[in-house]
PDB file of C-alpha atoms in Angstrom:
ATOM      1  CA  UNK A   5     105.452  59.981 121.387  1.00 41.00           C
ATOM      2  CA  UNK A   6     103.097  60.378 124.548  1.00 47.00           C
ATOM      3  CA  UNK A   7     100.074  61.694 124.718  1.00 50.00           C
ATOM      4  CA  UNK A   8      99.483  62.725 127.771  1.00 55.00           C
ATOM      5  CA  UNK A   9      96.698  64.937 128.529  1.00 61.00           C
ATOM      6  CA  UNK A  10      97.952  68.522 129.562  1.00 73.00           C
ATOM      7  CA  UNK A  11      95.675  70.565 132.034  1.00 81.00           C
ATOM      8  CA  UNK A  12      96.137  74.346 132.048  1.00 86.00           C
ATOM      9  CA  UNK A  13      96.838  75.807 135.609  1.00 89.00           C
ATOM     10  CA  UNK A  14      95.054  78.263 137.577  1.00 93.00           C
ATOM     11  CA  UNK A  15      94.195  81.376 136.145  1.00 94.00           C
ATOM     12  CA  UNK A  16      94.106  79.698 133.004  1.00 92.00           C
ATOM     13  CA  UNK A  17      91.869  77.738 130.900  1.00 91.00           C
ATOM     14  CA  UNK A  18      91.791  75.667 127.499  1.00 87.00           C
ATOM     15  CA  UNK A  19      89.787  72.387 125.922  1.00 73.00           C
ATOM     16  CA  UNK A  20      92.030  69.826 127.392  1.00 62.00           C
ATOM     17  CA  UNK A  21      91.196  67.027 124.724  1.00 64.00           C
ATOM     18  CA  UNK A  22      93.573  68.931 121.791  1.00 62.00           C
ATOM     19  CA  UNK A  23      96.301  71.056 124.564  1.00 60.00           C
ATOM     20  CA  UNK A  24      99.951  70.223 123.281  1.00 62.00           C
ATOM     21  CA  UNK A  25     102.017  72.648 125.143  1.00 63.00           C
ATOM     22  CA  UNK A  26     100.977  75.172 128.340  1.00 58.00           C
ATOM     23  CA  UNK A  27     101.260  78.030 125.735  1.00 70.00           C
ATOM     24  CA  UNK A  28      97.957  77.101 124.314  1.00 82.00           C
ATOM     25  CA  UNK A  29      96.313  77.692 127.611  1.00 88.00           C
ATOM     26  CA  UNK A  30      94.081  81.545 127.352  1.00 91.00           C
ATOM     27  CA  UNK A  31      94.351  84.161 130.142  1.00 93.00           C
ATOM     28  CA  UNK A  32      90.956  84.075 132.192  1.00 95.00           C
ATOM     29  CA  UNK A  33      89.320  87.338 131.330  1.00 96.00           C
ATOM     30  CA  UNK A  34      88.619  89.646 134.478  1.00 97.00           C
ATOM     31  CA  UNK A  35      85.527  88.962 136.242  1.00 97.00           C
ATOM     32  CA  UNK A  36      86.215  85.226 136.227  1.00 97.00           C
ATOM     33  CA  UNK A  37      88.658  83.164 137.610  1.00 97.00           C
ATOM     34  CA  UNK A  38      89.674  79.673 136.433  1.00 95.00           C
ATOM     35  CA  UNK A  39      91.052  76.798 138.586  1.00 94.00           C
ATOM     36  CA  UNK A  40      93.635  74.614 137.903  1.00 91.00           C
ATOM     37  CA  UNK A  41      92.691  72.288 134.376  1.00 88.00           C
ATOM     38  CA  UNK A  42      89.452  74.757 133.725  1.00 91.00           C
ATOM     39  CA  UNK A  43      88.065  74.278 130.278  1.00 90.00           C
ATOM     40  CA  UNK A  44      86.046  77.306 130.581  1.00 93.00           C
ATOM     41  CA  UNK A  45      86.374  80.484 133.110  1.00 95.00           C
ATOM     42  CA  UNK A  46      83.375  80.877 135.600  1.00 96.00           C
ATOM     43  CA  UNK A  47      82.014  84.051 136.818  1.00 97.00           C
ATOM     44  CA  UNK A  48      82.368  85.566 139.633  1.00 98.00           C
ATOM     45  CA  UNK A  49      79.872  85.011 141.671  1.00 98.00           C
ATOM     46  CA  UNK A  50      77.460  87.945 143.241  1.00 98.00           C
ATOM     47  CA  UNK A  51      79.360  89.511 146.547  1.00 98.00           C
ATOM     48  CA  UNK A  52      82.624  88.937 144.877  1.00 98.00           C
ATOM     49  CA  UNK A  53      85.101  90.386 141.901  1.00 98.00           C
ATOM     50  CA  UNK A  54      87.780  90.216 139.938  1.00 97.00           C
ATOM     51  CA  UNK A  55      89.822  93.136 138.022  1.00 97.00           C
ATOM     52  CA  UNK A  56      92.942  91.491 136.853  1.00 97.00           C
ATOM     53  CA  UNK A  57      93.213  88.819 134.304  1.00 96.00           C
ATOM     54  CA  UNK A  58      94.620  85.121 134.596  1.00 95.00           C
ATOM     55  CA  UNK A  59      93.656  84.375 138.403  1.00 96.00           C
ATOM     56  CA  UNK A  60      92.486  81.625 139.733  1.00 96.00           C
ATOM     57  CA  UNK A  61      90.456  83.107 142.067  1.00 97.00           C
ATOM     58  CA  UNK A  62      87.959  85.993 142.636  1.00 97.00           C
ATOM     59  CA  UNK A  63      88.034  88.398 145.678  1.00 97.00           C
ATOM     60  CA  UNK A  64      85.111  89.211 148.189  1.00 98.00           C
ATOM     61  CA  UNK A  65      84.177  92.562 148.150  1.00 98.00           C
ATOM     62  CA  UNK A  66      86.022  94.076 150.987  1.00 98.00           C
ATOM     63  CA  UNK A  67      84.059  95.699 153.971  1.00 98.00           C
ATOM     64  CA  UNK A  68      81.938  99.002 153.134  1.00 98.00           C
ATOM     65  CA  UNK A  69      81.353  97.706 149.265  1.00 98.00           C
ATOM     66  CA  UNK A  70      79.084  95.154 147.313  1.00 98.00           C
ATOM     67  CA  UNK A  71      78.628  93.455 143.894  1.00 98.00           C
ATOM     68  CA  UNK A  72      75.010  92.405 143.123  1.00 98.00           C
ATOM     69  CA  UNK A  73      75.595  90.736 139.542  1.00 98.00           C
ATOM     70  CA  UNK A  74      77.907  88.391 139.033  1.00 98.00           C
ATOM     71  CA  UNK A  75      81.161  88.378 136.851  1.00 97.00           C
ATOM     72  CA  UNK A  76      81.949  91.804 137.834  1.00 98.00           C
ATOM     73  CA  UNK A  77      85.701  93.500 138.031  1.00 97.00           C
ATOM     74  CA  UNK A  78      85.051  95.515 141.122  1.00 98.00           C
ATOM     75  CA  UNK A  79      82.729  96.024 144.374  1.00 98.00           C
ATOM     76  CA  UNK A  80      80.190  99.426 144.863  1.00 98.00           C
ATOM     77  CA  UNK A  81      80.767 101.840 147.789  1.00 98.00           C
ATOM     78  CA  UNK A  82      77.618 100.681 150.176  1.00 98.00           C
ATOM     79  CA  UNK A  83      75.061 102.913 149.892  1.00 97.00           C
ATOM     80  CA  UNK A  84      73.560 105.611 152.601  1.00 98.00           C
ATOM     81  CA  UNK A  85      71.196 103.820 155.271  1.00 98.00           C
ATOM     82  CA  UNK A  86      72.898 100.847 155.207  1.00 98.00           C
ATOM     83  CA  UNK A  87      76.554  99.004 155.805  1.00 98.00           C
ATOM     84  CA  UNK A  88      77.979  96.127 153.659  1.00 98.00           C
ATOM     85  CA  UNK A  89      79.946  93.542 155.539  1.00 98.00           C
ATOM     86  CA  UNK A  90      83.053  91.465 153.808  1.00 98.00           C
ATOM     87  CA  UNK A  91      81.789  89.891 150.991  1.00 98.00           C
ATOM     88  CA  UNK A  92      78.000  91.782 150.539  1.00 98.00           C
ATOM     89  CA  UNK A  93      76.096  91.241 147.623  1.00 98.00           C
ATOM     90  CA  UNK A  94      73.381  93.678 148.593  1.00 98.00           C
ATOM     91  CA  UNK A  95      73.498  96.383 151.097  1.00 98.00           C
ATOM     92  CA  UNK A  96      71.792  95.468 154.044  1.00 98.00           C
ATOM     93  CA  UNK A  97      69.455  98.352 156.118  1.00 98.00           C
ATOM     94  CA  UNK A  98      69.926 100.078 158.815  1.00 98.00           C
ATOM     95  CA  UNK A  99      67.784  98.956 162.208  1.00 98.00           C
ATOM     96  CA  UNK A 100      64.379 100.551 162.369  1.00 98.00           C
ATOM     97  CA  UNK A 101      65.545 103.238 165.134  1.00 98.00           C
ATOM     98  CA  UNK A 102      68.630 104.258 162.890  1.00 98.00           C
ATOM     99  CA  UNK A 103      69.986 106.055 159.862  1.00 98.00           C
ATOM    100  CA  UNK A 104      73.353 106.974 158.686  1.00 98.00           C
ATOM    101  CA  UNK A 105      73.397 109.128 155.698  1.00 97.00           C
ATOM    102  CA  UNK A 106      77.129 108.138 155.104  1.00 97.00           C
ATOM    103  CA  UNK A 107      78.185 105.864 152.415  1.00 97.00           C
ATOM    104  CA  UNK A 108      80.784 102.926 152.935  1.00 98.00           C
ATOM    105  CA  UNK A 109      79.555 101.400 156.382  1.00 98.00           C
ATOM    106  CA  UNK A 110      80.862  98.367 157.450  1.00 98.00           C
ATOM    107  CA  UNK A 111      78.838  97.285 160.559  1.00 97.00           C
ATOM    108  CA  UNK A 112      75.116  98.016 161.751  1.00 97.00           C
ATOM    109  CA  UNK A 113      77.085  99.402 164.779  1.00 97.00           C
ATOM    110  CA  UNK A 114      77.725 102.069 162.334  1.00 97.00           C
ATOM    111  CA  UNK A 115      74.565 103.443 161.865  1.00 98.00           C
ATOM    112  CA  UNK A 116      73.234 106.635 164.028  1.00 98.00           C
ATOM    113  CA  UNK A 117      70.749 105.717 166.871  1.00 98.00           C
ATOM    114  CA  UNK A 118      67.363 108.283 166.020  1.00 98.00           C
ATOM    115  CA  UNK A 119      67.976 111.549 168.087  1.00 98.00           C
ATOM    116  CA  UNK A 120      65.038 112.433 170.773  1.00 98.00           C
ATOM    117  CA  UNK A 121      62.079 114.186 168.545  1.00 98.00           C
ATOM    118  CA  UNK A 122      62.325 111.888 165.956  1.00 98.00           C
ATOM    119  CA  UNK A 123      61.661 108.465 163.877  1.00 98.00           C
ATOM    120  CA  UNK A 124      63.626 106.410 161.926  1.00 98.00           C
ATOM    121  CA  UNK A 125      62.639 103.441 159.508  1.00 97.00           C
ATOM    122  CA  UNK A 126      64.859 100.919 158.134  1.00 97.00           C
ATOM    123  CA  UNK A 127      67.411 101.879 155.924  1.00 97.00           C
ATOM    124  CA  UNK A 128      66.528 105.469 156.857  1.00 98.00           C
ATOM    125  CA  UNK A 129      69.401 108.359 155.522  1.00 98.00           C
ATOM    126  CA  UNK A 130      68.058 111.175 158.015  1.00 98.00           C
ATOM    127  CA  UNK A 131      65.830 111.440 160.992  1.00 98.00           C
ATOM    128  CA  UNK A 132      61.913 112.162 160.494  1.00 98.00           C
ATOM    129  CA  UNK A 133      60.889 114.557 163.023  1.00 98.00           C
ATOM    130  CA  UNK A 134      57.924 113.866 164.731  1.00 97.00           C
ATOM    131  CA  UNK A 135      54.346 115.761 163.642  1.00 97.00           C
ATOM    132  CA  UNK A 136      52.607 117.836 165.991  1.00 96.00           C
ATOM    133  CA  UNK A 137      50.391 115.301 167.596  1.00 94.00           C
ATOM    134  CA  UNK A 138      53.171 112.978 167.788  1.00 96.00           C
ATOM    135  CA  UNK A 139      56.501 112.867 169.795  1.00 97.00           C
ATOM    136  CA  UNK A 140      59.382 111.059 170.615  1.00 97.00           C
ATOM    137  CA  UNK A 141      61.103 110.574 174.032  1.00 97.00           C
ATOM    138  CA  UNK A 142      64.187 108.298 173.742  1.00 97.00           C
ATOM    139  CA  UNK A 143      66.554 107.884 171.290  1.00 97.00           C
ATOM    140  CA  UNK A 144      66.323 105.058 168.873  1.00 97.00           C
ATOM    141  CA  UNK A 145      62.481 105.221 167.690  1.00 97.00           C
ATOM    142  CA  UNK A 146      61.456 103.319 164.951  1.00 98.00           C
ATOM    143  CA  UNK A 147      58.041 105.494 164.831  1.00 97.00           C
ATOM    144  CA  UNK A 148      56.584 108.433 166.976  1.00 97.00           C
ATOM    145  CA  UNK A 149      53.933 108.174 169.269  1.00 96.00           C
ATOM    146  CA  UNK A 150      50.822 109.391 169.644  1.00 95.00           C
ATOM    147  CA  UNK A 151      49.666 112.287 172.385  1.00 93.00           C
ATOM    148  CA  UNK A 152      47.113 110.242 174.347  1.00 90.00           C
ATOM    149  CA  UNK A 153      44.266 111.643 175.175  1.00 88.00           C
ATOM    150  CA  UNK A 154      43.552 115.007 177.774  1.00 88.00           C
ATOM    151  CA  UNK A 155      47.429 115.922 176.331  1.00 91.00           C
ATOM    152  CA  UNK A 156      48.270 117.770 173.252  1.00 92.00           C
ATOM    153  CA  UNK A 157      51.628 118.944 170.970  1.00 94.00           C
ATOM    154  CA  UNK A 158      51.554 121.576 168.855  1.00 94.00           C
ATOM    155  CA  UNK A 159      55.064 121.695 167.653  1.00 96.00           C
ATOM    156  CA  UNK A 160      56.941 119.128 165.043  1.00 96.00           C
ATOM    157  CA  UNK A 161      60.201 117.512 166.811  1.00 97.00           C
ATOM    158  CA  UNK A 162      58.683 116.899 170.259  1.00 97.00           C
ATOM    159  CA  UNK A 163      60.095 114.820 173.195  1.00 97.00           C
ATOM    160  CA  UNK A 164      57.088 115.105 174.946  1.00 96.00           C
ATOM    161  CA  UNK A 165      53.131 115.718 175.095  1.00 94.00           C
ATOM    162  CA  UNK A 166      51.448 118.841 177.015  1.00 93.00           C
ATOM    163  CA  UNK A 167      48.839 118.682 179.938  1.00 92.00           C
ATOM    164  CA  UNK A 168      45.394 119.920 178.657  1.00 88.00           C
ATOM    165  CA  UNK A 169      44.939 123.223 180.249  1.00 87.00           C
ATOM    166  CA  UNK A 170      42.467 123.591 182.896  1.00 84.00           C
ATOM    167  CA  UNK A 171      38.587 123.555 181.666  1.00 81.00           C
ATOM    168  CA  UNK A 172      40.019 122.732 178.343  1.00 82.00           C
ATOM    169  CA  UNK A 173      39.411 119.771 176.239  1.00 79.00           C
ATOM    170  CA  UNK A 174      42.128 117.587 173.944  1.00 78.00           C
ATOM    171  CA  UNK A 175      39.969 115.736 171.339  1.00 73.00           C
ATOM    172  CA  UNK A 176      41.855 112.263 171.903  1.00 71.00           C
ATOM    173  CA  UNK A 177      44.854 110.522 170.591  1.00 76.00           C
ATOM    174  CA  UNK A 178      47.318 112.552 168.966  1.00 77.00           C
ATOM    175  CA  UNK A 179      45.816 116.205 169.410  1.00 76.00           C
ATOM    176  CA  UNK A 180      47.486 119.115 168.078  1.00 83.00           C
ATOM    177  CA  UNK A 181      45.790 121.493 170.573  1.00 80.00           C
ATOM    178  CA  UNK A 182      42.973 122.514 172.712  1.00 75.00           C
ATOM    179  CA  UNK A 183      39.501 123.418 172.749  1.00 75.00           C
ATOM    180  CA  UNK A 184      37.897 125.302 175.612  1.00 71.00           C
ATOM    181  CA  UNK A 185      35.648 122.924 177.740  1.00 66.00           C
TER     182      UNK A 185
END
């Protein structure tokens, strides 16, 4: 008889020195695909998944998920402060300047520009309102500002700074209040 060598197909995989029939090919377990005449399955790889068995091919997390570890059966919802494009392994932050304290993003277009009164670091789920000292007059600040000196803020969640009062004195950058002169 012949002895030709068998190879198992796609989504299937066996040791291809001793294969007689198809039959004797295994199902590739989930998490791993297997091309055509694989030995062995591979993993999925990070940013990818698979939840069936027997496929010869693993699918990128779709937009809005991720997969950080490889040979994994499904993608995680992105997490708040950030968006996961097609394929994510890691969720990636919003801009300094913005937040989004939704889950599932799919662009950084997504993500909230800071209101007026307030900061916003990278990856941040909520506005920081400014401190008294401090304020915050256009939208999309990464950090507040500080009152320069002769002007003072009392209040938290400023847009601006107030004038000194007349034959007062504001101690310098980022006063709170006044003193008389």
């Amino acid at each position: 008889g012949s002895s030709a060598a068998l190879s198992c197909p796609a989504g299937r995989f066996g040791n291809a020195s001793g294969l007689e029939a198809a039959g004797e090919c295994h199902a590739c377990p989930a998490g791993s695909f297997c091309s055509t005449g694989a030995q062995q399955p591979e993993q999925c790889s990070a940013g990818t998944a698979q939840n069936e068995t027997a496929q010869g091919s693993c699918a990128k997390c779709a937009p809005g998920t991720y997969q950080p570890d490889a040979g994994q059966t499904g993608c995680s919802l992105c997490t708040a402060g950030s968006y996961c494009e097609e394929g994510s392994s890691s969720p990636l932050p919003c801009a300094a300047g913005h937040f989004s304290g939704a889950t599932g993003l799919i662009s950084a277009d997504e993500c909230s520009s800071c209101p007026l009164g307030s900061a916003c670091n990278a990856g941040a789920t909520k506005p920081a309102a400014c401190n008294p000292g401090t304020y915050a007059a256009e939208r999309g600040m990464p950090t507040c500002l500080l009152c320069t000196p002769g002007k003072y803020q009392p209040d938290a969640n400023a847009t601006r700074c107030l004038n000194c009062p007349e034959a007062s004195f504001c101690p310098g950058s980022g006063s709170v209040s006044f003193s008389p002169a």
